[in-house]
Short mmCIF file of C-alpha atoms and ligand atoms in Angstrom, two decimals:
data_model
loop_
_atom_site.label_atom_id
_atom_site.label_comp_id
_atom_site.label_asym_id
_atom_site.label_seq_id
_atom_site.Cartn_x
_atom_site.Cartn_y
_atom_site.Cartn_z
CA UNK A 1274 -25.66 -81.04 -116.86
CA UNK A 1275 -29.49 -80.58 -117.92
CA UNK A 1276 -31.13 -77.11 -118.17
CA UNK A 1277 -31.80 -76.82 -114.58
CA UNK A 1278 -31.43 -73.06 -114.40
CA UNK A 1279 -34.68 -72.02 -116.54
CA UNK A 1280 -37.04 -73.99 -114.21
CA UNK A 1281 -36.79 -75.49 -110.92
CA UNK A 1282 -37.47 -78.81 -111.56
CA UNK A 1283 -36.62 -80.83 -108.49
CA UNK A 1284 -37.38 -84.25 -110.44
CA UNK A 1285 -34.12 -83.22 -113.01
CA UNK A 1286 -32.11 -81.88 -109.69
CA UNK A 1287 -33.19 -85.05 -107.27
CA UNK A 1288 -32.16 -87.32 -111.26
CA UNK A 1289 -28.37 -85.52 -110.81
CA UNK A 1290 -27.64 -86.82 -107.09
CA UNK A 1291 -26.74 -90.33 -107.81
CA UNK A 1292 -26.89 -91.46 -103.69
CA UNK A 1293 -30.85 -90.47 -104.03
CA UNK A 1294 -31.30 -93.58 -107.11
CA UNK A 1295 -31.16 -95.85 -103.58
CA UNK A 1296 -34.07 -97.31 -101.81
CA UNK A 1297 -33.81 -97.86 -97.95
CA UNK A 1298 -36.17 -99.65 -95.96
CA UNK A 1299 -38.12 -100.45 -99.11
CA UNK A 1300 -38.56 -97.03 -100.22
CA UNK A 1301 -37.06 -94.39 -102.39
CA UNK A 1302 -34.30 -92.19 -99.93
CA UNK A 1303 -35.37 -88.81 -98.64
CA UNK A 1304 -32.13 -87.08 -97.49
CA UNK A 1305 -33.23 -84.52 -94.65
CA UNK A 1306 -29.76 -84.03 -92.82
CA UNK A 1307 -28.13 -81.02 -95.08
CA UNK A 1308 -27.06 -79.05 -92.23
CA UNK A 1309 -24.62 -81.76 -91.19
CA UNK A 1310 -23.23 -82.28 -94.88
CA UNK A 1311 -25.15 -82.23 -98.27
CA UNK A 1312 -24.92 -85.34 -101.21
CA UNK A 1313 -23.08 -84.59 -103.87
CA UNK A 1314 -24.45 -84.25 -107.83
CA UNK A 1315 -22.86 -86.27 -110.42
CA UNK A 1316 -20.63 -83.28 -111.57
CA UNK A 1317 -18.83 -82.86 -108.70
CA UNK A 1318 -18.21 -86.89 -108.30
CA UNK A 1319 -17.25 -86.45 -112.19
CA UNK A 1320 -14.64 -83.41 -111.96
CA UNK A 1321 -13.28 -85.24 -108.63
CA UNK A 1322 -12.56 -88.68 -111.11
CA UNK A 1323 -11.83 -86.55 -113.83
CA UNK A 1324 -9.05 -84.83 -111.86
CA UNK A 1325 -7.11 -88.44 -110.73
CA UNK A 1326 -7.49 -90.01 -114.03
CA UNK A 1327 -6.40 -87.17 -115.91
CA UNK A 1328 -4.60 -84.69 -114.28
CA UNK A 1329 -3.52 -85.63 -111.23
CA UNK A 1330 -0.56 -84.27 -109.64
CA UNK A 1331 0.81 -81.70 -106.54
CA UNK A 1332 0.02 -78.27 -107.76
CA UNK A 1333 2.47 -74.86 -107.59
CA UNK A 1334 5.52 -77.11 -107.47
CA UNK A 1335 5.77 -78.65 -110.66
CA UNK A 1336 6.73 -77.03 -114.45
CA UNK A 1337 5.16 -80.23 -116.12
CA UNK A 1338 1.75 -80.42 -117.98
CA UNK A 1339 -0.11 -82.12 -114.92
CA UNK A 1340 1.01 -79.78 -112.67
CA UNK A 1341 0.14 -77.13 -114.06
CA UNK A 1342 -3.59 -78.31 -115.19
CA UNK A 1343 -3.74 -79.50 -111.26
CA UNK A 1344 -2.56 -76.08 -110.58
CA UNK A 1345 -4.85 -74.44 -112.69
CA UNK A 1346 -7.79 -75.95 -111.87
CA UNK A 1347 -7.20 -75.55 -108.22
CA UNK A 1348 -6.70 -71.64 -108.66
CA UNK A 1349 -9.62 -71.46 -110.47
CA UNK A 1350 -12.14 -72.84 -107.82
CA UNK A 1351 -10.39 -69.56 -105.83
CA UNK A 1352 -11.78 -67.26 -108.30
CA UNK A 1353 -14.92 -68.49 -108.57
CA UNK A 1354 -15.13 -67.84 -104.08
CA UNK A 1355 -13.40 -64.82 -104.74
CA UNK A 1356 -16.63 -64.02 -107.04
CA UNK A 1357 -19.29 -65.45 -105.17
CA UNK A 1358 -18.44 -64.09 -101.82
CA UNK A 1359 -17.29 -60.47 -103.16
CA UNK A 1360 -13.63 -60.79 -101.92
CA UNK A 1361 -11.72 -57.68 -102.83
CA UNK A 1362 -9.10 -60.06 -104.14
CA UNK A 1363 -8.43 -63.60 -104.83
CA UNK A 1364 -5.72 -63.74 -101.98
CA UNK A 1365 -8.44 -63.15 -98.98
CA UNK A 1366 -9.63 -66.57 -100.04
CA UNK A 1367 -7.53 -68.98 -98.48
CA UNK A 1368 -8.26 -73.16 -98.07
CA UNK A 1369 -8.79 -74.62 -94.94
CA UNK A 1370 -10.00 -77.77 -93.79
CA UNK A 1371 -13.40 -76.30 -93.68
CA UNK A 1372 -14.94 -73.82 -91.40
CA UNK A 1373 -13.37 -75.72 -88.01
CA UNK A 1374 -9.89 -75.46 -89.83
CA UNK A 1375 -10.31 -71.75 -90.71
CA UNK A 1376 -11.77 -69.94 -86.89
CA UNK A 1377 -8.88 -72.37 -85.40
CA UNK A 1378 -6.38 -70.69 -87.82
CA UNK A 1379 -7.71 -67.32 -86.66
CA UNK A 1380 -8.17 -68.07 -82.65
CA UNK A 1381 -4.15 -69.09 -82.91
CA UNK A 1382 -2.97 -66.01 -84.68
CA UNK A 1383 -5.13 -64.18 -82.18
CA UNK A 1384 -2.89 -65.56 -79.08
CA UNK A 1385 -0.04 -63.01 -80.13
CA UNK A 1386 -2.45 -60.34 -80.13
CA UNK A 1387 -4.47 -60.34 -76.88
CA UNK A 1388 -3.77 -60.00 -73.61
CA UNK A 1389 -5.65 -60.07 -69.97
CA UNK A 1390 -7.97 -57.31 -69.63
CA UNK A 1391 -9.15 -57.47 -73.65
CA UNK A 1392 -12.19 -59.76 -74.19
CA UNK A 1393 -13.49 -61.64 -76.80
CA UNK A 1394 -17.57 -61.95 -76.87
CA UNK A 1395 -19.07 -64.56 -78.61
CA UNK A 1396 -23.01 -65.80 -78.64
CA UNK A 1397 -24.71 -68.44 -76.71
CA UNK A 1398 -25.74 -69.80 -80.38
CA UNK A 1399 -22.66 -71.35 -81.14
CA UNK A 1400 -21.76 -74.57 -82.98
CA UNK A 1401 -18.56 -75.73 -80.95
CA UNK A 1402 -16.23 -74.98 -84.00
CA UNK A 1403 -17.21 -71.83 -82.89
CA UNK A 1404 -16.71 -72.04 -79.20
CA UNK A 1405 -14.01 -74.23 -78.01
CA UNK A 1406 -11.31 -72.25 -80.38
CA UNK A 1407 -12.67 -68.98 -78.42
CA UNK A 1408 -12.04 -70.93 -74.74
CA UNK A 1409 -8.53 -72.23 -76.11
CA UNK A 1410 -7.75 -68.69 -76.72
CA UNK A 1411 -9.13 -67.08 -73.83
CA UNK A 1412 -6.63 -69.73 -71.61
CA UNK A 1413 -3.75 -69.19 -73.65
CA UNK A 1414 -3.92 -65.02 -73.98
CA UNK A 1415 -5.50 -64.41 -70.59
CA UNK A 1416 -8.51 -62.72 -72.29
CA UNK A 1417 -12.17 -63.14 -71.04
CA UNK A 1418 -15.05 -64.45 -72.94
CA UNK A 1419 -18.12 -63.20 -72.75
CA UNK A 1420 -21.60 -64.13 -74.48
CA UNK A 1421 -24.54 -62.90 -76.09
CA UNK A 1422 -27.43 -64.35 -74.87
CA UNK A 1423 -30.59 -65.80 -76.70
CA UNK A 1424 -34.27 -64.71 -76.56
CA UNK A 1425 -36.92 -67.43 -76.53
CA UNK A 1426 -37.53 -67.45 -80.09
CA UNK A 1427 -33.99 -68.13 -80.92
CA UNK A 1428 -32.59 -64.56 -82.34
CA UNK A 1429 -29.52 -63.39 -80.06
CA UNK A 1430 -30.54 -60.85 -77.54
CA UNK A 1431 -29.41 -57.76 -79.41
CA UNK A 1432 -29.97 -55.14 -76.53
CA UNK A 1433 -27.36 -57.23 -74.40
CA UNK A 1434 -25.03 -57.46 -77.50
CA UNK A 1435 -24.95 -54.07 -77.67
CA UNK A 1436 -24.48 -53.75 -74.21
CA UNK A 1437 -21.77 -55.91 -74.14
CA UNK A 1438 -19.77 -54.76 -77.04
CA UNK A 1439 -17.01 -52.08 -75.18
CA UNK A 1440 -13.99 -50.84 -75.94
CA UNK A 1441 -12.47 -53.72 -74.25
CA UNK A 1442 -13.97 -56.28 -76.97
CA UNK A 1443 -11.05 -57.27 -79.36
CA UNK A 1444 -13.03 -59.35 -80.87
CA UNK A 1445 -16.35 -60.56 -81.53
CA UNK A 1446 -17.55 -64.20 -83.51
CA UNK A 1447 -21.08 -65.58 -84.57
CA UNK A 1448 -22.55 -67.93 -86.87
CA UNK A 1449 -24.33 -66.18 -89.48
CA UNK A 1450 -27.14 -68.65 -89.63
CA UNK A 1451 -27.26 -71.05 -86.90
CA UNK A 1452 -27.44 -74.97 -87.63
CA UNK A 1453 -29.17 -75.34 -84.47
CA UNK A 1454 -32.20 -73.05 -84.86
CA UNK A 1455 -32.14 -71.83 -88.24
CA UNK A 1456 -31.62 -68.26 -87.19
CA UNK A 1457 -30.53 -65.63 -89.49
CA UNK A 1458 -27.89 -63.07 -87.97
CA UNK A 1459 -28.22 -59.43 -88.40
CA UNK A 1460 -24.34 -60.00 -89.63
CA UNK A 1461 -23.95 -56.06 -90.79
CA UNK A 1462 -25.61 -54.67 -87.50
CA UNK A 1463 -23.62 -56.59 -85.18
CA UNK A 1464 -20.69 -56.05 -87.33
CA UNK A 1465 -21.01 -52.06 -87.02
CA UNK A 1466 -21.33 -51.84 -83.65
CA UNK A 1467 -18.00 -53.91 -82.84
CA UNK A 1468 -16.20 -51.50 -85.76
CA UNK A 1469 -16.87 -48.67 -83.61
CA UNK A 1470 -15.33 -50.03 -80.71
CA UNK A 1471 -12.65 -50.96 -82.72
CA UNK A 1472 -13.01 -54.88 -82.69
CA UNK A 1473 -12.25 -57.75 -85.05
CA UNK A 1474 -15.32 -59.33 -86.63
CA UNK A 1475 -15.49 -63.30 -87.68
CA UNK A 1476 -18.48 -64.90 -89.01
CA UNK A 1477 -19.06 -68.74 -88.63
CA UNK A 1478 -20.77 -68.68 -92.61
CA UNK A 1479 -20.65 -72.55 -92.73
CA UNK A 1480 -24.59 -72.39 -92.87
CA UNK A 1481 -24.72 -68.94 -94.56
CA UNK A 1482 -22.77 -69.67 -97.62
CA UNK A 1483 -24.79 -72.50 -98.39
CA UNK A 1484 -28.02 -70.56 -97.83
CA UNK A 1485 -27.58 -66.94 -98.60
CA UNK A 1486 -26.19 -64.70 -100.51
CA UNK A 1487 -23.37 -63.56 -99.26
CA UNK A 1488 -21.17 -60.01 -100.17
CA UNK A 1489 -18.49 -60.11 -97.35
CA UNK A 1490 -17.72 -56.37 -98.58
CA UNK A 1491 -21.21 -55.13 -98.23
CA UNK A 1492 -21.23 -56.90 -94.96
CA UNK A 1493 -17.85 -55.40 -93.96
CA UNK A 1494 -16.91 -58.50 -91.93
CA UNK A 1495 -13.11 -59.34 -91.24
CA UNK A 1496 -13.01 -62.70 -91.37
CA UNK A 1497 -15.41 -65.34 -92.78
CA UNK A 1498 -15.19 -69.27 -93.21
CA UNK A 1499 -17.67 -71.40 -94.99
CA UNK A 1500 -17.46 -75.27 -95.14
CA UNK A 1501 -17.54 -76.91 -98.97
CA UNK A 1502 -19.23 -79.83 -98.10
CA UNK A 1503 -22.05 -77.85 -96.74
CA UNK A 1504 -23.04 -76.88 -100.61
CA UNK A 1505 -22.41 -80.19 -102.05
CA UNK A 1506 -18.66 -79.98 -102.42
CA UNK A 1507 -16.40 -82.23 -100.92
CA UNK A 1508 -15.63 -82.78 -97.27
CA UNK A 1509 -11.97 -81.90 -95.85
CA UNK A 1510 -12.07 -78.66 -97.77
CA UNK A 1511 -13.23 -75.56 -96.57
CA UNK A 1512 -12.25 -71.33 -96.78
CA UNK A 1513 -11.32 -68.54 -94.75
CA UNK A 1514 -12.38 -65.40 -96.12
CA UNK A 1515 -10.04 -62.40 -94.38
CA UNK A 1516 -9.47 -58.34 -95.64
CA UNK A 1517 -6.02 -58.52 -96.74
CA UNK A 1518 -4.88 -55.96 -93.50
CA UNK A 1519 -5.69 -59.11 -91.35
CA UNK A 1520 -4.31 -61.73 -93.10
CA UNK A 1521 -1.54 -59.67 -93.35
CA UNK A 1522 -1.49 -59.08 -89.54
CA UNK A 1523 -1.78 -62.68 -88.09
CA UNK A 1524 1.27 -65.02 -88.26
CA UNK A 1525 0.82 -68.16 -90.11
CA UNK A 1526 -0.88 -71.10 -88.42
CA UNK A 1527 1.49 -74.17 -89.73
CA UNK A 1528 4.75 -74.23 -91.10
CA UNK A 1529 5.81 -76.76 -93.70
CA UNK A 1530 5.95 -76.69 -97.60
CA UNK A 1531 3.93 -73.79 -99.78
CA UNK A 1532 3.99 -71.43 -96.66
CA UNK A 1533 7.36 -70.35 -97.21
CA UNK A 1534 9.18 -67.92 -99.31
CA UNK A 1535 12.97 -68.58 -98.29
CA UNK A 1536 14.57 -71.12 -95.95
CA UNK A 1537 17.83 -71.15 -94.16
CA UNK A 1538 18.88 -73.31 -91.11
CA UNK A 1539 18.45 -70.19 -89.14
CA UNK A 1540 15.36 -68.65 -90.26
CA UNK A 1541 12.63 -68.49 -93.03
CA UNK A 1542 10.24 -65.65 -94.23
CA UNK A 1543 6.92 -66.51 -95.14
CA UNK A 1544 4.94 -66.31 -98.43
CA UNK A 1545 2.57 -63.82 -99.43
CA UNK A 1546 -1.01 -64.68 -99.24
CA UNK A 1547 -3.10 -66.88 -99.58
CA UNK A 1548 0.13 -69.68 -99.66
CA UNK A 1549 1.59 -67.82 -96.19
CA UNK A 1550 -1.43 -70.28 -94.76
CA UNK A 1551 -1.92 -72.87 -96.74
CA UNK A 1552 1.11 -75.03 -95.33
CA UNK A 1553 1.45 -79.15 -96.99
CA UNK A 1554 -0.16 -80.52 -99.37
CA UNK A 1555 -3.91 -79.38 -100.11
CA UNK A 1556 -7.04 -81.83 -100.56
CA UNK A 1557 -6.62 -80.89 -104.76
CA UNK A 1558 -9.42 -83.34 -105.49
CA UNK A 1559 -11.77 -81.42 -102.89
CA UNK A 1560 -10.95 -78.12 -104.31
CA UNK A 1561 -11.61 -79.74 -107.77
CA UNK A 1562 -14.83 -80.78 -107.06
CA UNK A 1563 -15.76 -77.67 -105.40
CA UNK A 1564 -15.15 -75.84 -108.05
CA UNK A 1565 -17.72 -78.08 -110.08
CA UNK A 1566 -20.17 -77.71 -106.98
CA UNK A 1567 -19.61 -73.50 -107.03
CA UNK A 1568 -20.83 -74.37 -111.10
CA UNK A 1569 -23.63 -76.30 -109.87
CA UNK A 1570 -24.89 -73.38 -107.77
CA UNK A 1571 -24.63 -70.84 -110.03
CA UNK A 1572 -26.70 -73.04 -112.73
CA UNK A 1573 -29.17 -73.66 -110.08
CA UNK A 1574 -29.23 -69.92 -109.32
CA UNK A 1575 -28.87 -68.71 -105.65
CA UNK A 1576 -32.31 -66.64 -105.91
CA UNK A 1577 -34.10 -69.94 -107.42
CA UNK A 1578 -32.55 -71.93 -104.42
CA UNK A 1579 -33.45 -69.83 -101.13
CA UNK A 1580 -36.95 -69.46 -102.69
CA UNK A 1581 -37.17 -73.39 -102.80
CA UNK A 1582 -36.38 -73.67 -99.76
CA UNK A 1583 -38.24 -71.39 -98.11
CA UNK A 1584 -41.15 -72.82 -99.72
CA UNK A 1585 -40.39 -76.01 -98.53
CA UNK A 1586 -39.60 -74.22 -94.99
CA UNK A 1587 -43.60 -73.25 -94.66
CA UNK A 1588 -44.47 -76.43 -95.99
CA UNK A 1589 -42.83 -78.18 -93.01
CA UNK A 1590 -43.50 -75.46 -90.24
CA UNK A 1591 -47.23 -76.06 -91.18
CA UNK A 1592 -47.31 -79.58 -91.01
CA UNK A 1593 -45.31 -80.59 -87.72
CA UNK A 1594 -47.13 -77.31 -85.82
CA UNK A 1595 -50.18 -79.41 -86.43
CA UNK A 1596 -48.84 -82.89 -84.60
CA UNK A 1597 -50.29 -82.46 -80.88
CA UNK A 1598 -47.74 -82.00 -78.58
CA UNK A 1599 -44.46 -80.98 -80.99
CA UNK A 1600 -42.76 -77.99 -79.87
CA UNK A 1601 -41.01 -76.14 -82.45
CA UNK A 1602 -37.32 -74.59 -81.40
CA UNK A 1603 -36.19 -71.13 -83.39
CA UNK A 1604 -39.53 -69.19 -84.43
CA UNK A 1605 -37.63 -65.95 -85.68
CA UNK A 1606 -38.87 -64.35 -88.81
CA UNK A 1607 -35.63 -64.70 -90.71
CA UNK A 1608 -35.06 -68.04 -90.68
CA UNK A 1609 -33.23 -70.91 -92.66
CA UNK A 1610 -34.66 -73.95 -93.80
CA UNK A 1611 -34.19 -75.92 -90.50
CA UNK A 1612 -36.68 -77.02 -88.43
CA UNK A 1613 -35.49 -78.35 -84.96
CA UNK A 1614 -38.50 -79.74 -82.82
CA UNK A 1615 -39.12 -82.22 -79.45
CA UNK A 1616 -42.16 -83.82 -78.27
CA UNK A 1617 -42.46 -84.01 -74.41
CA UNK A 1618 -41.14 -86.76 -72.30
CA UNK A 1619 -39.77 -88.14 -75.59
CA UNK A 1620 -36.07 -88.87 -76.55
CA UNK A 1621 -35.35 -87.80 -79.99
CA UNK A 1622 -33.32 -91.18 -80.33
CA UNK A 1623 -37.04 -92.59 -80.06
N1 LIG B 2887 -20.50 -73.91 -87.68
C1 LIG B 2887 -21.75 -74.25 -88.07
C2 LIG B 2887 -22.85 -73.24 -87.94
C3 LIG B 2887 -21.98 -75.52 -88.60
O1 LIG B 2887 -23.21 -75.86 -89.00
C4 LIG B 2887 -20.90 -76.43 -88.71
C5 LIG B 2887 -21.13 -77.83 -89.25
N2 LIG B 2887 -22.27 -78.46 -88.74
C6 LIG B 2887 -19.62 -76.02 -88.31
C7 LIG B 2887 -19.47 -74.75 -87.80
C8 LIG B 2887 -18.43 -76.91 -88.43
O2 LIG B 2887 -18.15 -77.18 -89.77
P1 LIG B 2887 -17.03 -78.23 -90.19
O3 LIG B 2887 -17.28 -79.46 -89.36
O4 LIG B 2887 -17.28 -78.46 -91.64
O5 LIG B 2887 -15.71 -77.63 -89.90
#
């Protein structure tokens, strides 16, 4: 990889993404859609090769060499999310599918634990991964939903979120920044006021961990899921970030292979974390190549990143506010780099 970390030289960064060498339409490709997945640099598309011509191989179930580089190399992508997101310990991070994968595996476990008359509030900002799970568990548990509401500008109507927040919440889910709007949370206010009632925090970070910088202790959040492919890792791979009291406290999602500690026809037990979730055979060449892509980022520098983008955030607020007749959506001073807009009486397909 070249020196990208002592200057941000976009011409060396745009040179490492081998998808942006391309022309389309006659000119060179301008990729604008990194909210719904991110290209990948050359040295994640190198460790992913790298990993099946080398060392493939199922990981934690063999004693030979490629199993245990497999195994190795897997583990290690944990400790670098351990690291980067501030887990306590390396068994709060466990794989998922991505962030879809990881609120599902938390809405399940939540059906043992609620009941009608508890109530699970969620915003009106919502990416359906963040939604639908929410709905499936209010059916299944008898619970009621309830949701924030937004203000015109696109922040979440914090006044009604406190209002809403009772003793009756259980549990209470957002997106830390919202794909839609761009919208930064207030993650540790909202997060306070559901600890004092007593309530379970997750935060949708699939846009946040690509974006931010994220400390899930500082934060104090229970649960947190970020998508790989979101920060130029693979897709199919993802985390859930939990405090080891609530990992410890759901039941496992899918049974199978890895989850289990002992099997007999009548009954099993279950293995510690993170494997007590991680049921069947992981995407090992995903979690390979994310731990290149967690390498990438740290070169690149988190700090160096959000101040590039934000840069090129003005940039672009500037120039579409002056097109006649473009209405911006999700004006809130903390804001990510996505800019949502509409022009009257004209279909965005158009
Ligand atoms: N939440 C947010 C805020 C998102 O932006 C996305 C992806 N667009 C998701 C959830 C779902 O992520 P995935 O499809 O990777 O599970």
């Amino acid at each position: 990889m070249p020196d990208l970390c002592s200057m941000y030289n976009v011409e060396a960064i745009r040179a490492e993404f081998p998808i942006l060498q391309q022309t389309v339409h006659g000119r060179p490709l301008v990729y604008l859609d990194n909210a719904a997945t991110t290209q990948k640099p050359r040295s994640v598309i190198q460790a992913i090769v790298n990993h099946y011509e080398n060392n493939n191989s199922n990981v934690h179930r063999g004693n030979h060499t490629l199993s245990q580089r497999a195994t190795d190399a897997f583990e290690a992508t944990r400790g670098k999310l351990q690291r980067h997101l501030n887990a306590a310990f390396e068994h709060e991070i466990i794989y998922t599918t991505g962030t879809t994968g990881a609120i599902n595996l938390v809405a399940h476990g939540f059906r043992s634990l609620l009941g009608p008359g508890d109530e699970v509030l969620v915003s009106q900002l919502e990416h359906h991964s963040n939604l639908v799970p929410w709905q499936m568990l209010a059916q299944h548990s008898g619970a009621t939903l309830r949701y924030i509401p937004i203000l015109p500008d696109g922040s979440l109507d914090l006044d009604e979120a406190q209002r809403l927040i009772n003793p009756k919440t259980k549990l209470l889910a957002f997106n830390h920044i919202s794909n839609a709007l761009g919208t930064v949370n207030p993650v540790k206010q909202l997060t306070d006021w559901a600890h004092a009632v007593g309530a379970c925090v997750l935060v949708d970070g699939a846009q946040g961990m690509a974006h931010r910088r994220v400390d899930v202790q500082a934060l104090g959040v229970d649960f947190y899921t970020a998508s790989a492919h979101k920060m130029y890792a693979p897709t199919g791979i993802g985390l859930l970030y939990g405090k080891t009291e609530w990992l410890e406290k759901l039941p496992p999602y899918q049974g199978g292979g890895e989850m289990i500690a002992t099997v007999t026809m009548a009954h099993s037990t279950y293995a510690p974390l993170p494997f007590k979730f991680e049921a069947g055979t992981p995407s090992i060449e995903a979690v390979v190549g994310w731990g290149a892509a967690m390498d990438w980022v740290t070169a690149l520098g988190m700090d160096a990143l959000m101040a590039h983008e934000s840069e090129l955030m003005a940039y672009g607020t500037e120039q579409l506010t002056a097109i006649d007749g473009l209405v911006l959506f999700g004006t809130t001073a903390d804001k990510a780099a996505v800019l949502s807009f509409g022009f009257a009486k004209v279909h965005p397909y158009d």
